Amino acid sequence: MTNTTDFLASFSFDKRLALYDIAGSIAHVKMLGKCSIIPAKDAQKIATALQVIAKEIKTGKKLKAQEDIHFAIEQELIRKIGENTAGKLRTARSRNDQVALDVRLYLKDKIKETICLITEFQKTIIKKAKENEGKLIPGFTHLQPAEPVLYSHYILSYAWMLHRDKERLIDCYTRVDVMPLGSAALAGTSFPIDRKYTAKLLDFSKVSNNSMDSVSDRDFVIEFISAASIIMMHLSRLSEEIITWLNPSFNYIEIADEFTSGSSIMPQKRNPDIAELIRGKTGRVYGALVNILTLMKALPLTYNRDMQEDKPPLFDTVDTLTASLEIANAMLASVKVKTLSKEQIKTGFSIATELANFLVRKGLPFLEAHAIVKIIVDEYRKTDTELENLTASELKKYSKYFDSGAENILSAKNTASIKISYGGSSVKSVRAQIAELTKLI
Ligand code: ARG
């Protein structure tokens, strides 16, 4: 039977905040000493003992379990310097502002780490885009062959998604970077504390403006998980591309063996399990978002114990996101793009649009050009012949405007390289994108 002590406890998961909790306490006690709220020599003694505890944790010492990390560190401090001195650390502070501080310190670090992981991933995409310059791959709409594009252009689209993901994190960071300590339980404190000094010691840009808001607010956690959900959605879509491209019916790429698994029954199988798991783990992060939104909904101000439940979804999101970014990066780095056959690239008459554009350049309205090319496509589809084999004289049967120049259009390579519009799938555009991204990351 679960007892109430176990039910109340958060130590099993909030112990990962230990070093942040200690950093917060050191700053707090230094401020108490500087403002003469406690004797300077006591402040010094407490800060030194806390530094020793931090060092011990870093070298692998396990804290004795308590209800939560805040009590665990306090108990360790009492063991080291006794209750009379250690007890002064509680002055002008509550666990309510303490936990809000710890989570903010933790998240500031994690956002910075996530941004670095995204940058690494973007570098891989750029490297692969350069390596594979000129390689063609079918572009789809509705998962039906639409127009051939450059593989580099295809994967660079993910570098741009990741760029926006990074912008969202940077924006979120500005709201995490606000120091709540000094709000005490909910109303502030009657001691003459110097919150700006504490914020400076902890490298916060701002101090929160309302003590009740400070101990109640978990918007910043929601915002981070929401940004993480969007990143996971992008990784999931990239995984889906890889899964599709690996399917033998498509057969566009190879990936390193470590990113596939065999089947216990079908010896021939090479399943894209890693990509599938990134796609699957996206659900965990969305779940975390719904979890925390539901947790906070309708909570009265200020702190409620419900809020202790913010940490499992947050930590799980950080772990899942970190692992997924690392693995997706390594997986994409291992992708070898095949040189696709004409049949693979042009499946589904994907050069038809450019044939219609040819007629438009001769003066026909696009609507009419579209209708003419549709007749050609319908006819050739019946006989299963690719458009590429058409000659100018055969084309002339459908429109007098077709001449020998139209034959150039019929090559998939030309179809991709003439997409010279800004942001299109031409080599020139790919190079411009790489230059722009290199400046941005
Ligand atoms: N373990 C608690 C949490 O994570 C710390 C704050 C407890 N505050 C309180 N008033 N009981 O939320």
XYZ file of C-alpha atoms and ligand atoms in Angstrom:
453
model
C 0.000 0.000 0.000
C 1.342 3.436 -0.927
C 1.677 5.657 2.134
C 1.143 9.411 2.207
C 4.858 10.142 2.703
C 5.694 8.342 -0.526
C 2.768 9.939 -2.297
C 3.940 13.437 -1.318
C 7.527 12.844 -2.347
C 9.135 14.272 -5.462
C 12.754 13.445 -4.606
C 12.903 10.543 -7.055
C 12.596 12.985 -9.947
C 13.458 16.456 -8.636
C 16.888 15.267 -7.462
C 18.102 16.224 -10.890
C 17.698 19.856 -9.793
C 20.285 19.402 -7.006
C 23.048 21.588 -8.435
C 20.596 24.318 -9.429
C 19.062 24.242 -5.955
C 22.514 24.675 -4.423
C 23.464 27.487 -6.819
C 20.225 29.277 -5.860
C 20.890 28.806 -2.149
C 24.457 30.106 -2.408
C 23.247 33.268 -4.161
C 20.428 33.666 -1.631
C 22.699 33.316 1.398
C 25.293 35.687 -0.052
C 22.520 38.248 -0.494
C 21.308 37.671 3.096
C 24.877 38.296 4.321
C 25.435 41.376 2.167
C 22.155 42.923 3.354
C 23.052 42.102 6.998
C 19.892 40.032 7.346
C 22.050 37.226 8.781
C 25.635 37.626 10.122
C 28.223 37.685 7.323
C 30.244 34.897 8.935
C 27.191 32.581 8.979
C 26.476 33.396 5.355
C 30.068 32.553 4.510
C 29.912 29.269 6.431
C 26.680 28.221 4.716
C 27.951 29.144 1.232
C 31.188 27.195 1.765
C 29.344 24.103 3.007
C 26.952 24.283 0.051
C 29.927 24.412 -2.296
C 31.312 21.273 -0.659
C 27.951 19.515 -1.103
C 27.900 20.503 -4.784
C 31.407 19.135 -5.251
C 30.452 15.869 -3.552
C 27.398 15.481 -5.802
C 29.516 16.137 -8.883
C 31.919 13.400 -7.838
C 29.070 10.910 -7.537
C 27.896 11.147 -3.912
C 24.205 10.282 -3.561
C 22.032 12.489 -1.366
C 19.923 10.827 1.297
C 16.322 10.708 0.061
C 13.891 13.219 1.580
C 10.476 14.481 0.560
C 12.067 16.662 -2.104
C 15.424 17.990 -3.276
C 15.102 21.174 -1.198
C 14.769 19.220 2.050
C 17.475 16.762 0.993
C 20.040 19.521 0.555
C 18.947 21.276 3.733
C 19.406 18.022 5.681
C 22.872 17.543 4.193
C 23.748 21.122 5.175
C 22.517 20.528 8.735
C 24.679 17.389 8.913
C 27.699 19.440 7.879
C 27.371 22.674 9.896
C 24.566 22.056 12.377
C 21.009 23.290 12.596
C 21.768 26.647 14.232
C 23.706 27.992 11.287
C 22.117 25.930 8.489
C 18.636 26.971 9.639
C 19.379 30.618 8.748
C 19.277 29.764 5.043
C 15.489 29.591 5.307
C 15.272 33.328 6.066
C 13.156 35.274 3.549
C 12.624 32.223 1.355
C 9.969 29.585 0.828
C 10.086 26.354 -1.146
C 7.587 28.025 -3.438
C 9.978 30.628 -4.809
C 12.868 28.177 -4.414
C 11.348 25.561 -6.725
C 10.337 28.206 -9.267
C 13.957 29.399 -9.270
C 15.404 25.887 -9.636
C 13.225 25.045 -12.631
C 14.112 28.338 -14.314
C 17.847 27.796 -13.772
C 17.552 24.248 -15.114
C 15.559 25.316 -18.158
C 17.948 28.155 -19.028
C 20.731 25.578 -19.323
C 18.591 23.109 -21.251
C 17.408 25.730 -23.750
C 21.019 26.687 -24.448
C 21.973 23.025 -24.890
C 19.008 22.398 -27.203
C 19.949 25.398 -29.336
C 23.484 23.989 -29.700
C 22.064 20.601 -30.757
C 19.884 22.285 -33.369
C 22.878 24.197 -34.717
C 24.844 20.944 -35.017
C 21.942 19.404 -36.896
C 21.747 22.370 -39.269
C 25.475 22.013 -39.949
C 24.930 18.364 -40.900
C 22.105 19.333 -43.257
C 24.301 21.965 -44.919
C 27.172 19.483 -45.264
C 24.893 16.888 -46.863
C 23.347 19.518 -49.148
C 26.835 20.446 -50.387
C 27.950 16.823 -50.767
C 24.911 15.885 -52.840
C 24.782 18.947 -55.052
C 22.927 18.262 -58.283
C 21.291 14.990 -57.193
C 17.629 14.726 -58.094
C 14.783 13.292 -56.093
C 11.039 13.329 -56.769
C 9.147 16.014 -54.907
C 5.665 15.029 -53.797
C 2.342 16.657 -53.079
C -0.321 14.326 -51.642
C 2.528 11.757 -51.604
C 2.079 11.595 -55.379
C 4.996 12.465 -57.672
C 4.770 16.199 -58.419
C 8.016 17.691 -59.710
C 11.636 16.598 -59.474
C 13.692 18.682 -57.043
C 17.276 18.740 -55.884
C 17.885 16.533 -52.850
C 19.851 19.435 -51.359
C 16.834 21.710 -51.702
C 14.650 19.066 -50.076
C 16.746 18.653 -46.951
C 17.545 22.353 -46.639
C 13.825 22.879 -46.031
C 14.421 21.126 -42.683
C 17.298 23.488 -41.879
C 14.823 26.363 -42.238
C 12.282 24.635 -39.987
C 15.017 24.159 -37.415
C 15.929 27.823 -37.758
C 12.406 28.817 -36.732
C 12.544 26.244 -33.928
C 15.643 27.974 -32.634
C 13.966 31.387 -32.852
C 11.085 30.050 -30.754
C 13.516 28.760 -28.120
C 15.438 32.037 -28.024
C 12.150 33.872 -27.550
C 11.061 31.447 -24.836
C 14.446 31.950 -23.105
C 13.744 35.651 -22.543
C 10.721 34.702 -20.425
C 12.549 31.938 -18.547
C 15.354 34.361 -17.756
C 13.399 36.122 -14.974
C 14.386 35.672 -11.312
C 11.527 34.728 -8.952
C 13.479 34.368 -5.673
C 12.448 36.812 -2.965
C 8.761 36.265 -3.666
C 8.841 33.972 -0.618
C 5.625 31.991 -0.064
C 3.431 34.331 -2.109
C 3.489 37.899 -0.782
C 7.172 38.820 -0.658
C 8.997 39.371 2.624
C 9.394 42.012 5.326
C 13.204 41.552 5.294
C 15.200 44.192 3.347
C 16.365 41.787 0.650
C 18.180 42.821 -2.533
C 16.622 40.782 -5.316
C 18.623 42.475 -8.043
C 21.828 41.377 -6.341
C 20.632 37.746 -6.219
C 19.650 37.968 -9.894
C 23.100 39.306 -10.766
C 24.824 36.462 -8.925
C 22.677 33.912 -10.779
C 23.069 35.612 -14.162
C 19.395 36.481 -14.641
C 18.515 39.436 -16.897
C 15.416 40.457 -14.975
C 13.695 40.194 -11.597
C 10.011 39.228 -11.524
C 7.562 42.018 -10.746
C 4.785 40.328 -8.801
C 5.414 37.814 -6.030
C 2.067 36.060 -6.538
C 2.664 35.664 -10.253
C 6.244 34.469 -9.602
C 5.283 31.484 -7.463
C 2.241 30.562 -9.583
C 3.676 30.899 -13.052
C 4.524 27.817 -15.077
C 3.864 29.489 -18.462
C 7.553 29.230 -19.197
C 7.440 25.437 -18.827
C 4.375 25.248 -21.072
C 6.070 27.465 -23.617
C 9.200 25.328 -23.676
C 7.247 22.079 -24.071
C 5.212 23.712 -26.798
C 8.390 24.740 -28.677
C 9.718 21.206 -28.072
C 6.506 19.731 -29.532
C 7.005 21.712 -32.732
C 10.632 20.551 -32.967
C 9.511 16.925 -32.467
C 6.859 17.404 -35.157
C 9.610 18.502 -37.558
C 11.834 15.561 -36.595
C 8.878 13.232 -37.016
C 8.247 14.516 -40.543
C 11.917 14.091 -41.454
C 11.773 10.563 -40.033
C 8.737 9.878 -42.170
C 10.661 11.004 -45.284
C 13.501 8.661 -44.395
C 11.097 5.781 -43.807
C 9.485 6.404 -47.208
C 12.755 6.872 -49.088
C 14.090 3.628 -47.610
C 11.101 1.608 -48.750
C 12.327 -0.652 -51.593
C 9.469 0.590 -53.798
C 11.036 4.072 -53.557
C 14.673 3.089 -52.968
C 16.075 6.625 -52.931
C 18.580 6.313 -50.063
C 20.649 4.037 -47.837
C 21.335 4.593 -44.160
C 23.930 3.073 -41.843
C 23.033 -0.336 -40.370
C 22.924 1.024 -36.818
C 19.763 2.951 -37.724
C 17.884 -0.141 -38.865
C 16.858 -3.411 -37.217
C 16.098 -6.802 -38.626
C 12.939 -8.791 -38.106
C 12.867 -11.840 -35.859
C 10.862 -13.744 -38.470
C 11.656 -12.232 -41.886
C 15.391 -12.532 -42.595
C 15.342 -10.076 -45.498
C 14.035 -7.137 -43.430
C 15.890 -3.902 -42.678
C 13.393 -1.859 -40.762
C 13.852 1.874 -40.099
C 13.196 1.477 -36.352
C 15.191 4.513 -35.265
C 13.234 6.856 -37.533
C 10.002 5.194 -36.416
C 10.922 5.736 -32.770
C 11.585 9.443 -33.284
C 8.141 9.613 -34.899
C 6.654 7.638 -32.015
C 8.378 9.632 -29.271
C 6.798 12.787 -30.684
C 3.611 11.522 -29.040
C 5.295 11.577 -25.620
C 6.165 15.252 -25.974
C 2.683 16.186 -27.199
C 1.385 14.207 -24.207
C 3.619 16.255 -21.907
C 2.153 19.455 -23.341
C -1.412 18.317 -22.740
C -0.337 17.086 -19.287
C 1.018 20.457 -18.135
C -1.745 22.506 -19.735
C -4.313 20.364 -17.938
C -2.308 20.507 -14.704
C -2.346 24.324 -14.651
C -5.888 24.847 -15.871
C -8.145 26.433 -13.215
C -5.552 26.344 -10.411
C -6.267 29.165 -8.011
C -3.385 31.498 -7.184
C -0.821 30.954 -5.867
C 1.221 27.793 -5.299
C -0.687 24.509 -5.242
C 0.900 21.152 -4.687
C -0.456 20.035 -8.063
C 2.420 22.049 -9.493
C 4.954 19.527 -8.234
C 3.666 17.410 -11.141
C 5.163 19.880 -13.637
C 8.547 18.208 -13.437
C 7.983 14.683 -14.849
C 6.586 16.015 -18.169
C 9.283 18.688 -18.339
C 12.152 16.290 -17.670
C 10.741 13.695 -20.030
C 10.434 16.349 -22.745
C 14.044 17.456 -22.268
C 15.304 13.850 -22.371
C 13.202 12.874 -25.386
C 14.025 16.028 -27.311
C 17.752 15.810 -26.600
C 18.007 12.161 -27.613
C 15.842 12.652 -30.703
C 17.890 15.630 -31.943
C 21.154 13.758 -31.424
C 19.925 10.590 -33.125
C 18.158 12.340 -36.015
C 21.360 14.269 -36.691
C 23.488 11.105 -36.756
C 20.912 9.295 -38.886
C 20.762 12.051 -41.516
C 24.568 12.237 -41.531
C 24.646 8.539 -42.498
C 22.225 8.924 -45.424
C 23.662 8.030 -48.830
C 21.510 9.364 -51.657
C 21.355 7.069 -54.642
C 21.661 8.358 -58.172
C 18.113 7.722 -59.246
C 17.146 6.315 -62.614
C 15.116 8.382 -65.073
C 12.114 6.170 -64.298
C 12.370 6.852 -60.567
C 12.612 10.594 -60.980
C 9.945 11.042 -63.590
C 7.373 8.640 -62.248
C 3.967 10.123 -62.794
C 4.884 12.554 -65.579
C 6.400 14.994 -63.153
C 7.872 17.155 -65.900
C 4.437 17.992 -67.321
C 4.235 21.388 -65.599
C 7.368 22.591 -67.351
C 5.967 21.406 -70.686
C 2.930 23.606 -70.054
C 5.228 26.474 -69.020
C 6.977 26.090 -72.384
C 3.704 26.854 -74.147
C 3.078 29.819 -71.847
C 6.418 31.271 -72.936
C 5.161 30.981 -76.510
C 2.209 33.187 -75.551
C -0.545 30.726 -74.513
C -2.526 31.324 -71.310
C -1.525 28.775 -68.646
C -5.070 27.394 -68.510
C -4.942 26.428 -72.185
C -1.364 25.105 -71.941
C -2.411 22.957 -68.960
C -5.294 21.494 -70.984
C -3.031 20.639 -73.930
C -0.426 18.923 -71.745
C -3.157 17.052 -69.880
C -4.254 15.506 -73.195
C -0.653 14.435 -73.881
C -0.211 12.984 -70.390
C -3.531 11.092 -70.516
C -2.635 9.575 -73.849
C 0.876 8.529 -72.894
C -0.210 7.202 -69.525
C -2.441 4.685 -71.323
C 0.570 3.241 -73.123
C 2.802 3.557 -70.080
C 5.310 5.656 -72.052
C 7.329 8.372 -70.336
C 7.183 11.889 -71.725
C 10.934 11.946 -72.045
C 10.781 9.809 -75.195
C 8.636 12.340 -77.012
C 10.108 14.146 -79.992
C 9.342 17.677 -81.136
C 7.408 16.392 -84.154
C 5.187 14.191 -81.951
C 4.579 17.135 -79.655
C 3.589 19.302 -82.628
C 0.507 17.105 -83.080
C -0.846 18.633 -79.872
C 0.193 22.238 -80.403
C 1.855 24.085 -83.227
C 3.881 26.026 -80.636
C 5.994 23.025 -79.699
C 9.394 23.113 -81.408
C 12.795 21.474 -80.839
C 13.343 23.634 -77.738
C 10.615 21.630 -76.004
C 12.781 18.520 -76.065
C 15.157 20.128 -73.523
C 12.289 20.487 -71.082
C 11.714 16.756 -71.185
C 14.789 15.998 -69.103
C 14.158 15.822 -65.365
C 17.524 17.416 -64.660
C 16.597 20.493 -66.674
C 13.197 20.605 -65.015
C 14.822 20.991 -61.606
C 17.615 23.345 -62.653
C 15.310 25.876 -64.326
C 13.458 26.592 -61.064
C 15.416 29.822 -60.787
C 12.816 31.762 -58.762
C 14.073 33.015 -55.382
C 13.832 30.083 -52.960
C 13.252 27.576 -55.799
C 14.935 24.229 -56.421
C 17.868 25.362 -58.582
C 21.542 24.853 -57.790
C 21.880 28.649 -57.563
C 19.100 28.850 -54.985
C 20.549 25.946 -52.994
C 23.915 27.728 -52.846
C 22.241 30.972 -51.791
C 20.331 29.166 -49.042
C 23.516 27.568 -47.750
C 25.221 30.965 -47.658
C 22.269 32.519 -45.814
C 21.944 29.679 -43.308
C 25.672 29.694 -42.647
C 25.368 33.359 -41.648
C 22.343 32.659 -39.436
C 23.508 29.642 -37.433
N 8.400 19.679 -4.118
C 7.626 20.862 -4.263
C 7.345 21.127 -5.760
O 8.004 20.585 -6.570
C 8.355 22.028 -3.687
C 7.471 23.151 -3.255
C 6.670 22.734 -2.081
N 5.943 23.856 -1.563
C 4.951 23.690 -0.668
N 4.321 24.759 -0.302
N 4.559 22.522 -0.242
O 6.472 21.846 -6.087
